[in-house]
Tab-separated table of C-alpha atoms in Angstrom:
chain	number	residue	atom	x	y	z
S	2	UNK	CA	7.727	3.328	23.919
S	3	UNK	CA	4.967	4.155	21.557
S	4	UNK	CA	7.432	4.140	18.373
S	5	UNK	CA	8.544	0.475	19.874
S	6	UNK	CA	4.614	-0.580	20.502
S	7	UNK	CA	3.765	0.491	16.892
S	8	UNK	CA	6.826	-1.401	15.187
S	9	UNK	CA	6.353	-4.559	16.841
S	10	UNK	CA	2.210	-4.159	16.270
S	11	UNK	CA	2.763	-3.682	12.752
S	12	UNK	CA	5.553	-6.325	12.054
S	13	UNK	CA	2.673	-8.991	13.642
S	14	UNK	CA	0.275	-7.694	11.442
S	15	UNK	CA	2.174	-8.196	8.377
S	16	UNK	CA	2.973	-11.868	9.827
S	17	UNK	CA	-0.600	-12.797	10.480
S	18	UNK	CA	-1.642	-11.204	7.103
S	19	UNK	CA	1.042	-13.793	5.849
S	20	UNK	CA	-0.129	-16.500	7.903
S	21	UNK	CA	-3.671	-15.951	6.660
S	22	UNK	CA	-2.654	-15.752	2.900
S	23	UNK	CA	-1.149	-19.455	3.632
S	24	UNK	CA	-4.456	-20.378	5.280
S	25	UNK	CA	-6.118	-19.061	2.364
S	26	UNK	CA	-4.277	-21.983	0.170
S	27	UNK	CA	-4.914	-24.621	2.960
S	28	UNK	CA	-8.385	-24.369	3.718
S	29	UNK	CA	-9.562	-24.251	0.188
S	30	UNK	CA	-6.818	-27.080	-0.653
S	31	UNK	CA	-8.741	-28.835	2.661
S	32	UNK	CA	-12.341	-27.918	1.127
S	33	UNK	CA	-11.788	-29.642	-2.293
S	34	UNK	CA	-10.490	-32.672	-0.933
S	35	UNK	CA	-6.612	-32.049	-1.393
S	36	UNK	CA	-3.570	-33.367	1.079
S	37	UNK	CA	-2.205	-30.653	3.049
S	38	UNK	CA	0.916	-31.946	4.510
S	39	UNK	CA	2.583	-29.065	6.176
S	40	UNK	CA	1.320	-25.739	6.865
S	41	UNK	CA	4.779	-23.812	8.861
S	42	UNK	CA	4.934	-19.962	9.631
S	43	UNK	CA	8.839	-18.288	8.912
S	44	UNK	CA	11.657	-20.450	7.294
S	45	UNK	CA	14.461	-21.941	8.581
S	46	UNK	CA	14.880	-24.270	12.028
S	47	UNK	CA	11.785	-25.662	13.370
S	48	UNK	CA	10.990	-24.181	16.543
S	49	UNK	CA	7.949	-26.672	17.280
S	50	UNK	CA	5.260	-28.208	15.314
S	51	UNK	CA	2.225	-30.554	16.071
S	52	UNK	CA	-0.241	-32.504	14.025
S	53	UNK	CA	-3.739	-32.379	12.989
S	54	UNK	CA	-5.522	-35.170	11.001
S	55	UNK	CA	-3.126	-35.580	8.009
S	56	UNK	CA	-1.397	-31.939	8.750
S	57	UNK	CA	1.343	-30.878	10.196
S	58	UNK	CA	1.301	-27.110	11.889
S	59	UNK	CA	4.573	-25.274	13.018
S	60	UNK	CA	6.392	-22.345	13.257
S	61	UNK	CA	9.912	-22.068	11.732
S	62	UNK	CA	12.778	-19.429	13.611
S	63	UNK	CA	12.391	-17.025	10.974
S	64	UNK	CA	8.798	-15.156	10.752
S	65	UNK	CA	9.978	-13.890	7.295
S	66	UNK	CA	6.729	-15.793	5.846
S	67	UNK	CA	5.003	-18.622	5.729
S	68	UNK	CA	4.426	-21.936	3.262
S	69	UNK	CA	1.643	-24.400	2.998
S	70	UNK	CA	2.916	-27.545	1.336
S	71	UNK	CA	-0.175	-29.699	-0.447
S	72	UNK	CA	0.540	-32.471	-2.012
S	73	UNK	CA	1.468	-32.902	-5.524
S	74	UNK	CA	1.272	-29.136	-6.056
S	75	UNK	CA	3.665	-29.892	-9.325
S	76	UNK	CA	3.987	-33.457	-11.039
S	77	UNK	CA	7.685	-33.320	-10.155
S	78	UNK	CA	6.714	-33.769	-6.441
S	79	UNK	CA	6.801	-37.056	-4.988
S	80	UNK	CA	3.740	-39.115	-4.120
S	81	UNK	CA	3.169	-41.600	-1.907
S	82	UNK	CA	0.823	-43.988	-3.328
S	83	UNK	CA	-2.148	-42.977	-1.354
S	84	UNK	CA	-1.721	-39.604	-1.992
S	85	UNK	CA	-1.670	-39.906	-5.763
S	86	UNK	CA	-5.438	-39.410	-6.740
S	87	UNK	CA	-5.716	-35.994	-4.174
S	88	UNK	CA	-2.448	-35.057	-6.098
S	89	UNK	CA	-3.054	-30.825	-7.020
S	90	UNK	CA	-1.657	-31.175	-10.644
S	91	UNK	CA	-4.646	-34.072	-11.253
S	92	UNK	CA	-7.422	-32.074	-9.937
S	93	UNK	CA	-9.957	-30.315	-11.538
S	94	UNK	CA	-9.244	-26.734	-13.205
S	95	UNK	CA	-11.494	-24.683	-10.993
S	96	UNK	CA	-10.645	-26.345	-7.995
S	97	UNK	CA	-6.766	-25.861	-8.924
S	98	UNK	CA	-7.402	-22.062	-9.887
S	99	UNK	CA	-9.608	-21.487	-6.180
S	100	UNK	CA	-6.539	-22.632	-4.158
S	101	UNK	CA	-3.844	-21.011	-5.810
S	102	UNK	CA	-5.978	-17.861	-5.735
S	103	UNK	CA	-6.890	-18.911	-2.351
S	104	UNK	CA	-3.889	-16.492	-0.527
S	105	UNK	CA	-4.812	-13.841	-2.680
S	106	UNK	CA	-8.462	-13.604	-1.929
S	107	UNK	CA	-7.416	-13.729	1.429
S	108	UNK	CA	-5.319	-10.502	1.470
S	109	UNK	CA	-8.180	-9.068	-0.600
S	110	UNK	CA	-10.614	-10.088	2.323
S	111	UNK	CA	-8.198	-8.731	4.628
S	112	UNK	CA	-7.826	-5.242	3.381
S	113	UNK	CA	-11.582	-5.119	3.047
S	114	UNK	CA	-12.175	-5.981	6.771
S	115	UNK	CA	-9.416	-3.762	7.850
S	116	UNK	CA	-11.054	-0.412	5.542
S	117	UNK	CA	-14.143	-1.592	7.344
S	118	UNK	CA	-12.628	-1.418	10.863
S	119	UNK	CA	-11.369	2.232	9.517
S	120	UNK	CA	-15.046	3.460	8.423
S	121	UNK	CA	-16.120	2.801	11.671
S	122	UNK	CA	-13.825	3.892	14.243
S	123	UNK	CA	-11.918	6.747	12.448
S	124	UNK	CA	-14.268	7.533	9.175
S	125	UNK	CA	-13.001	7.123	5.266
S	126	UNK	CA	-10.926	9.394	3.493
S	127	UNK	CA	-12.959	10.814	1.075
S	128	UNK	CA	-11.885	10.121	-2.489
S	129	UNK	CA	-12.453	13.641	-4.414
S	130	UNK	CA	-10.114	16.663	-3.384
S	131	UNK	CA	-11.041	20.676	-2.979
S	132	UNK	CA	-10.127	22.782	-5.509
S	133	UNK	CA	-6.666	23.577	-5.458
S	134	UNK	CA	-6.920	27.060	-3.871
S	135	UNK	CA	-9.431	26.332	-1.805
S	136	UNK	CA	-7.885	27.477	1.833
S	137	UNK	CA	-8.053	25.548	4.752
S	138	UNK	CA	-8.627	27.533	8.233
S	139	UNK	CA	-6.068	30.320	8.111
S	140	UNK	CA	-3.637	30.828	11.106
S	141	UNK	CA	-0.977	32.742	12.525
S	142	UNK	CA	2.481	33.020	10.135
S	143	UNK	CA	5.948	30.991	11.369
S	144	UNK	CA	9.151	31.274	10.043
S	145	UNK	CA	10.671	28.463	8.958
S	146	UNK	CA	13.609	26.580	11.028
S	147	UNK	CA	16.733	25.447	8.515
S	148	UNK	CA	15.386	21.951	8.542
S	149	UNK	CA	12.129	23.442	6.823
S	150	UNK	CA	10.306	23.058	10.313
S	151	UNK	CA	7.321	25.944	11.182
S	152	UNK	CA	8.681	27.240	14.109
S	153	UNK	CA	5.930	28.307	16.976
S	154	UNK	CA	3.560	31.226	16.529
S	155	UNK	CA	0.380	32.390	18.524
S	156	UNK	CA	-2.303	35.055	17.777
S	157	UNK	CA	-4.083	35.743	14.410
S	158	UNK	CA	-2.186	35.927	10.807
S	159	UNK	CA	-2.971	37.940	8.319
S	160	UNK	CA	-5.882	36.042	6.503
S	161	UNK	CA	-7.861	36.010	9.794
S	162	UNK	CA	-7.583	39.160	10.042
S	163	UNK	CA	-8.647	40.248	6.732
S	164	UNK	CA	-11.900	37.534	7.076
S	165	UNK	CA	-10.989	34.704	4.758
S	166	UNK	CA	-12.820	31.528	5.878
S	167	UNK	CA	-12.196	27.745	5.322
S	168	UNK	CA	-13.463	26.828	2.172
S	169	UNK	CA	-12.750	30.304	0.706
S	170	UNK	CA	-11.850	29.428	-2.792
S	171	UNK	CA	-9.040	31.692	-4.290
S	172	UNK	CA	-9.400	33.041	-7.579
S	173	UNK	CA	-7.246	35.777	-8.279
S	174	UNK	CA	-3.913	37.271	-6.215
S	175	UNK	CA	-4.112	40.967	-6.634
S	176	UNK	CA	-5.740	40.855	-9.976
S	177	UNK	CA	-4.099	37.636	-11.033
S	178	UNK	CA	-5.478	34.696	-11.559
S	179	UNK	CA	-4.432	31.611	-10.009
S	180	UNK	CA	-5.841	28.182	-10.710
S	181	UNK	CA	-3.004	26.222	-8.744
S	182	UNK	CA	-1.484	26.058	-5.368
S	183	UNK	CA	1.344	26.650	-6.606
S	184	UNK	CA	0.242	29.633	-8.674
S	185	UNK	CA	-1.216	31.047	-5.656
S	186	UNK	CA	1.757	30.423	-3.332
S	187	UNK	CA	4.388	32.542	-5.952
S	188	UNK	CA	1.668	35.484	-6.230
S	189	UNK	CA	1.385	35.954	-2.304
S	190	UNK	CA	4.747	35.578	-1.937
S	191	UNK	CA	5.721	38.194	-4.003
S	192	UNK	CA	3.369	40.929	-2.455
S	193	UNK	CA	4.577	43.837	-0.763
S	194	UNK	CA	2.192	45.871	1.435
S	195	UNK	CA	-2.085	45.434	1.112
S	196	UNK	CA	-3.061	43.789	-1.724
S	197	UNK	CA	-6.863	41.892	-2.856
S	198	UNK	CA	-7.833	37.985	-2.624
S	199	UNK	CA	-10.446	37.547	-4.780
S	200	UNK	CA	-12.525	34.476	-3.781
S	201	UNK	CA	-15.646	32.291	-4.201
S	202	UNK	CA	-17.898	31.887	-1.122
S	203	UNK	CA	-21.360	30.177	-1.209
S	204	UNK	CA	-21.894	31.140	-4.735
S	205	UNK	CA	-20.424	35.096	-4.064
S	206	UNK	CA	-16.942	36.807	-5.466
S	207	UNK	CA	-15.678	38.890	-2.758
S	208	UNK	CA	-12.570	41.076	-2.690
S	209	UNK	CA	-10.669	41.175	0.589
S	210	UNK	CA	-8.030	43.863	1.263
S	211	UNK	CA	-5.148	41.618	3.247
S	212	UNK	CA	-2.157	43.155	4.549
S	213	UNK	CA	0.528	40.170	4.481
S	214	UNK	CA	3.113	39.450	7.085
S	215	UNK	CA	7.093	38.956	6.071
S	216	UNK	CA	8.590	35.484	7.242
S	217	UNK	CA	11.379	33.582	6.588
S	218	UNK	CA	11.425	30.383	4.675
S	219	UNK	CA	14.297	27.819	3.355
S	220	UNK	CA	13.111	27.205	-0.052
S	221	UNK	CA	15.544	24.206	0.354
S	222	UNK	CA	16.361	22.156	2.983
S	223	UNK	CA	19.438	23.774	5.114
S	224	UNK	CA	20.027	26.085	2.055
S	225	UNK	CA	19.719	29.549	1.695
S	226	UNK	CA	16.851	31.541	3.950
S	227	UNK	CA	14.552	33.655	1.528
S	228	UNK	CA	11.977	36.221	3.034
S	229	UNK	CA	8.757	36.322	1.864
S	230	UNK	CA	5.241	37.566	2.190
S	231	UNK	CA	2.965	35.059	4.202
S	232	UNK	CA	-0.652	35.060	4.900
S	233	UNK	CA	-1.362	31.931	7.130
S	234	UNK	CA	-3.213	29.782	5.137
S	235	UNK	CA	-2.780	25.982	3.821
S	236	UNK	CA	-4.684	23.821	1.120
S	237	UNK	CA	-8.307	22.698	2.266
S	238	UNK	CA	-8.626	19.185	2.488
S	239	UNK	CA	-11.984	17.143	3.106
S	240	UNK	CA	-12.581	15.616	7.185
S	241	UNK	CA	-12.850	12.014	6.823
S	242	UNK	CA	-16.666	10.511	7.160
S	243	UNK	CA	-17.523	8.266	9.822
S	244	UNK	CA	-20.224	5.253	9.479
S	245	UNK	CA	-22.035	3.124	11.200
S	246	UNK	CA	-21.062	-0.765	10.594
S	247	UNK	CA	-24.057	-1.270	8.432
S	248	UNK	CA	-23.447	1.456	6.477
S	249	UNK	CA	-19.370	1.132	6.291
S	250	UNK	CA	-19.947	-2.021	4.097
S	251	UNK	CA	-20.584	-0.429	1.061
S	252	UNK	CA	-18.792	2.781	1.483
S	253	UNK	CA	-15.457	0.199	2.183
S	254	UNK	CA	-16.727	-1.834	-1.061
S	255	UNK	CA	-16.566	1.685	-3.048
S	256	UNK	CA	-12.975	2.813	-1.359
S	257	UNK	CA	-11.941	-0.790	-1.700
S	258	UNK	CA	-12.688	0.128	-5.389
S	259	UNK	CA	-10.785	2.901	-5.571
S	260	UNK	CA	-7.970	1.240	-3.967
S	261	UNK	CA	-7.351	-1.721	-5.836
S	262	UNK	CA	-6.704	1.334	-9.001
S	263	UNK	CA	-4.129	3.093	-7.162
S	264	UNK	CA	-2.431	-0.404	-5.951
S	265	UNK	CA	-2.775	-1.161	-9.711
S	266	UNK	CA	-0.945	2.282	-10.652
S	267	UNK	CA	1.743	1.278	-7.845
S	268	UNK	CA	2.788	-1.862	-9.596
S	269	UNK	CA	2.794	-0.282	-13.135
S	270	UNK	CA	5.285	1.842	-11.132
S	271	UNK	CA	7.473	-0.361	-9.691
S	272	UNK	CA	10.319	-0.522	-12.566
S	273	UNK	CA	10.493	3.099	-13.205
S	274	UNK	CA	11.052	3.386	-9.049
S	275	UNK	CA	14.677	1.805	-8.872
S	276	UNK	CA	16.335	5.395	-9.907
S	277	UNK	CA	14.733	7.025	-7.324
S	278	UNK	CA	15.362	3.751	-4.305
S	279	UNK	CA	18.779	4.470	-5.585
S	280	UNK	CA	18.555	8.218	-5.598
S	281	UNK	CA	17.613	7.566	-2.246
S	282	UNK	CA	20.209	5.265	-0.966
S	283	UNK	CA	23.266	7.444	-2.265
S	284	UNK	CA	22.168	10.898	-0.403
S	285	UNK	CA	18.918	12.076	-2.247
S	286	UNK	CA	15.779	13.400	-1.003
S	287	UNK	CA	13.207	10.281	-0.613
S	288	UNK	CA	10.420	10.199	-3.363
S	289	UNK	CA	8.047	9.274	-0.351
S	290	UNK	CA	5.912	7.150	-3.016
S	291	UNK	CA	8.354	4.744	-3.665
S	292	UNK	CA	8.019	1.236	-2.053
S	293	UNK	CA	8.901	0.064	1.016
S	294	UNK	CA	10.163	-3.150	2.448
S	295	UNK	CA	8.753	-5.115	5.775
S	296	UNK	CA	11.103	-2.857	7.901
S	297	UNK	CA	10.200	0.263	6.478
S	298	UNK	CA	6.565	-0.420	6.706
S	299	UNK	CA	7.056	-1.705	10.328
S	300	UNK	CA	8.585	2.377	10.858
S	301	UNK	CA	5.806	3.964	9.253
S	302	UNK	CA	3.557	1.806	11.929
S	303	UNK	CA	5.507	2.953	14.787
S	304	UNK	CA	5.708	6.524	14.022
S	305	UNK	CA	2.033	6.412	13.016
S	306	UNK	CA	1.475	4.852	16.830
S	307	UNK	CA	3.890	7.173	18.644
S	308	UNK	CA	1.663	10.482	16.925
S	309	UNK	CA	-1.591	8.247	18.025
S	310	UNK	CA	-2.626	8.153	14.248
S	311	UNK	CA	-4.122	5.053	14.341
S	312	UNK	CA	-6.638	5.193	11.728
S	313	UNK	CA	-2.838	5.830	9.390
S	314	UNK	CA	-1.794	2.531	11.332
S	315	UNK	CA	-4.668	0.377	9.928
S	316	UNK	CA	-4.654	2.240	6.363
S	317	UNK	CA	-1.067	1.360	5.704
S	318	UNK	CA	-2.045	-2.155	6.924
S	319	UNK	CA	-4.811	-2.355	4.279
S	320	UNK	CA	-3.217	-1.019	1.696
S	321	UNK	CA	-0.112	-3.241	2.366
S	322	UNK	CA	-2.548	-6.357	1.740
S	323	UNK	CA	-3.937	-5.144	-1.316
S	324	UNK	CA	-0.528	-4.761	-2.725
S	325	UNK	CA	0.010	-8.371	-1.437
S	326	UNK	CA	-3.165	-9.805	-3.474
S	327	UNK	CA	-2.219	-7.779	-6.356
S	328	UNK	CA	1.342	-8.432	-6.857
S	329	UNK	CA	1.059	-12.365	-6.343
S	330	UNK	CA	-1.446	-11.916	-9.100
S	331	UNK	CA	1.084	-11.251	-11.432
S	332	UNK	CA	1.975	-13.856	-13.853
S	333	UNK	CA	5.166	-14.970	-12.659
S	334	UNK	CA	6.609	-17.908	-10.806
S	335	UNK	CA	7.309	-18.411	-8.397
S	336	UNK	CA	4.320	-15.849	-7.637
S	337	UNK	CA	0.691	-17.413	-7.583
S	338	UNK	CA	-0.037	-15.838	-10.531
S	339	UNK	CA	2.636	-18.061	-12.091
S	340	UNK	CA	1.150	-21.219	-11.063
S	341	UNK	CA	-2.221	-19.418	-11.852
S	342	UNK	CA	-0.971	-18.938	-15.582
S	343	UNK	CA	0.297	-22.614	-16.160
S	344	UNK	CA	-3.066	-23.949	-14.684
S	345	UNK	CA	-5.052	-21.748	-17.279
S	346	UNK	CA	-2.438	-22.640	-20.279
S	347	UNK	CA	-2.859	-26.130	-19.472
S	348	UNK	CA	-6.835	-26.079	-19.556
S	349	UNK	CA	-6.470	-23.976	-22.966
S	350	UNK	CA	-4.022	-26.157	-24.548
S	351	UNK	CA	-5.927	-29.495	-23.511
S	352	UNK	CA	-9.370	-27.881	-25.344
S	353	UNK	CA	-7.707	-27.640	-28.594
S	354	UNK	CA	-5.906	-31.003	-28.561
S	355	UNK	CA	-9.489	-32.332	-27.751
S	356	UNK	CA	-11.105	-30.550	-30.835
S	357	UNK	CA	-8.304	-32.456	-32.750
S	358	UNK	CA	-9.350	-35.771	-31.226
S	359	UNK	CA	-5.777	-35.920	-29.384
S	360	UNK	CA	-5.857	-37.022	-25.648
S	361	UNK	CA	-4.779	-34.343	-22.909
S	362	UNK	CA	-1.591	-33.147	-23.006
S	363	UNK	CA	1.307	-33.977	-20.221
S	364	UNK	CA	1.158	-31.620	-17.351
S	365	UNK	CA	3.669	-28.834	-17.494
S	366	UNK	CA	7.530	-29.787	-17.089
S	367	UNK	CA	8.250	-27.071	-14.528
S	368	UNK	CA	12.271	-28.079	-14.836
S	369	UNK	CA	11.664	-26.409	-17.747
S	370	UNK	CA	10.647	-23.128	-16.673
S	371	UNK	CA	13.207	-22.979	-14.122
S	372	UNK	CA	15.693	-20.455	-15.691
S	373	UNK	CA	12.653	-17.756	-16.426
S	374	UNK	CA	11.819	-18.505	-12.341
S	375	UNK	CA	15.230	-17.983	-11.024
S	376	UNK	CA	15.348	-14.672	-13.177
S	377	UNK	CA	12.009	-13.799	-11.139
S	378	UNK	CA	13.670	-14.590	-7.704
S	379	UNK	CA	16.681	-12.441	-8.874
S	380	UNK	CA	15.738	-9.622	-9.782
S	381	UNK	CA	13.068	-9.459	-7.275
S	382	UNK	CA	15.585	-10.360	-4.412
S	383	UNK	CA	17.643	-7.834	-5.472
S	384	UNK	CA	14.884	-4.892	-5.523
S	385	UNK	CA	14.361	-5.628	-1.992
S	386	UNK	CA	17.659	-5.591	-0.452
S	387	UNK	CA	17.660	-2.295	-2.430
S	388	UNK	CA	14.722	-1.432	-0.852
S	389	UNK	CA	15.556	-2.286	2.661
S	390	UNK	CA	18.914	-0.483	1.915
S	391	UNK	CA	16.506	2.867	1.225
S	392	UNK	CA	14.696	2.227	4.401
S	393	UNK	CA	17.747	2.038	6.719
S	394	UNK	CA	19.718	4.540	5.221
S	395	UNK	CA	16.857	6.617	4.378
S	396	UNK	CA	13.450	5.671	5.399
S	397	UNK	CA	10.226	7.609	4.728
S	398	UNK	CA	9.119	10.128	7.807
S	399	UNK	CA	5.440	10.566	7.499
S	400	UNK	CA	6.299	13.304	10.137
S	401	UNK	CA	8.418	15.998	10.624
């Protein structure tokens, strides 16, 4: 029921972040004195509409999106007469440039508000990591079920024993140093009987004697079992910090920050993440950072809710709308960037006609630019459906 509770929470969200990047187009469309003649959410058969003023609201049958139609958005739309001075294409630059970047400031706003509602109620990731051998609070040693599972265990491991602490940073493995995790993973491994952690501790080196504890691992998924020399201990990470709602503002603003680089890094990404989609449709292990589409997003949400990791629920949410703002950004059509791009190549071209005394040019022929935006819509079609093929066949498991 939880799994169910989460899907169907995080499907709405994605709709209503959708919904709200439409709104974002119609209300500053609406602000600068621009026809809105339609605003629907989903595609297909109208399930029911009703009018507002000039505007006609709706929902469609399929909740796969969303459209806001204002009037004269291109020259090739037709007019009626009184519509033809509020046409979009005959409006100013700025105001053209706030309402096609009206959506994405929206899912910007969005992600912002929801990192905010994740500050307060379950505290910020912090954005620097522990050294890499810095050991989080050591347990008791599992073997390792064939599906790479820790199988139960109870009592104190080895590294309690010997007094290693959290925050114990690992220099050297019996005399070797180790600057990695996975440096200092092979040299414990490999021990047989006592042998000496060096570590850092509040500004001290200590050497502690540890006596590790044999356990069976599977190196590879349902492959061979391998028996090794375990000590209980993991990679320290930092507890997320909490804030008050005055002081979450700025600490979102600075993660926000942060963000909008690795969403940056994601899209750079993209094209080089079709081998491993397809790695992952035909029987691979899934790279768990490549995309996802609306389905597999709507899983992550429902596991997330079923483990009650709900401050996981509203990250993926957030981060989901800042790939949203930052995708349509690109300079494509059908994209907003797209239109974004002709608006700004129109306003450049007109300025140097004018400093040659020639009258404004004719606005963009978009027939013309048809070929380059049905190249757009296939090639992008088609990395979803392989996409959605990964998720089904494949999906990313946040959790064992």
């Amino acid at each position: 029921m939880g799994y169910a509770i989460g899907f169907i929470l995080f499907a709405l969200g994605i709709t209503a972040s959708v919904a709200l990047h439409e709104c974002g187009h119609m209300w500053t469309a609406q602000a600068t004195g621009m026809k809105v003649r339609r605003y629907f959410i989903g595609f297909g058969p109208k399930v029911f509409s009703w009018r507002r003023g000039e505007t006609e609201y709706g929902l469609k049958a399929l909740p796969l999106g969303g459209f806001c139609d204002i009037a004269g958005m291109t020259a090739l739309d037709e007019l009626e007469p009184e519509e033809l001075d509020r046409a979009m294409y005959r409006q100013a630059t700025w105001k053209r440039l706030l309402v096609m970047s009206g959506g994405i400031l929206m899912n910007f706003l969005i992600g912002f508000l929801l990192i905010v509602v994740l500050a307060v109620g379950w505290g910020l990731p912090r954005l620097d990591s522990p050294p890499e051998t810095q050991i989080s609070q050591p347990s008791c040693v599992a073997d390792q079920n064939p599906d790479q599972k820790a199988k139960d265990c109870t009592g104190q491991g080895p590294a309690q024993i010997a007094g290693l602490q959290r925050g114990d940073r690992v220099i050297a493995v019996n005399g070797v140093p180790v600057k990695t995790w996975k440096e200092f993973t092979a040299e414990t491994q490999k021990q047989i009987g006592t042998f000496t952690y060096t570590v850092e501790r509040d500004g001290r080196r200590l050497d502690l004697p540890v006596t590790p504890q044999m356990a069976v691992i599977y190196p590879e998924k349902n492959g061979t079992p391998k028996t090794v020399a375990k000590v209980g201990v993991g990679q320290d990470y930092y507890d997320p910090v909490q804030y008050n709602l005055l002081s979450a503002i700025p600490a979102s603003g600075a993660f926000t920050g942060h963000f909008a680089v690795l969403t940056v890094q994601s899209l750079a990404k993209m094209p080089s993440k079709v081998v491993d989609l397809w790695h992952a449709v035909t029987g691979g292990v899934r790279d768990p950072e490549t995309p996802v589409s609306v389905y597999g997003a709507s899983k992550i949400g429902g596991e997330t809710a079923e483990h009650h990791r709900w401050s996981i629920f509203v990250m993926t949410l957030a981060s989901l709308n800042f790939f949203l703002g930052a995708f349509n950004l690109l300079p494509l059509l059908p994209l907003d960037g797209g239109h974004i791009a002709v608006v700004l190549y129109e306003k450049l071209r007109n300025l140097f006609r004018k400093r040659k005394g020639l009258p404004d040019g004719a606005p963009v022929d978009y027939l013309k630019l048809l070929p380059a935006t049905y190249v757009v819509v296939v090639i992008g079609g088609a990395y979803m459906i392989l996409t959605l093929v990964a998720d089904i066949v494949n999906p990313i498991k946040l959790f064992p």
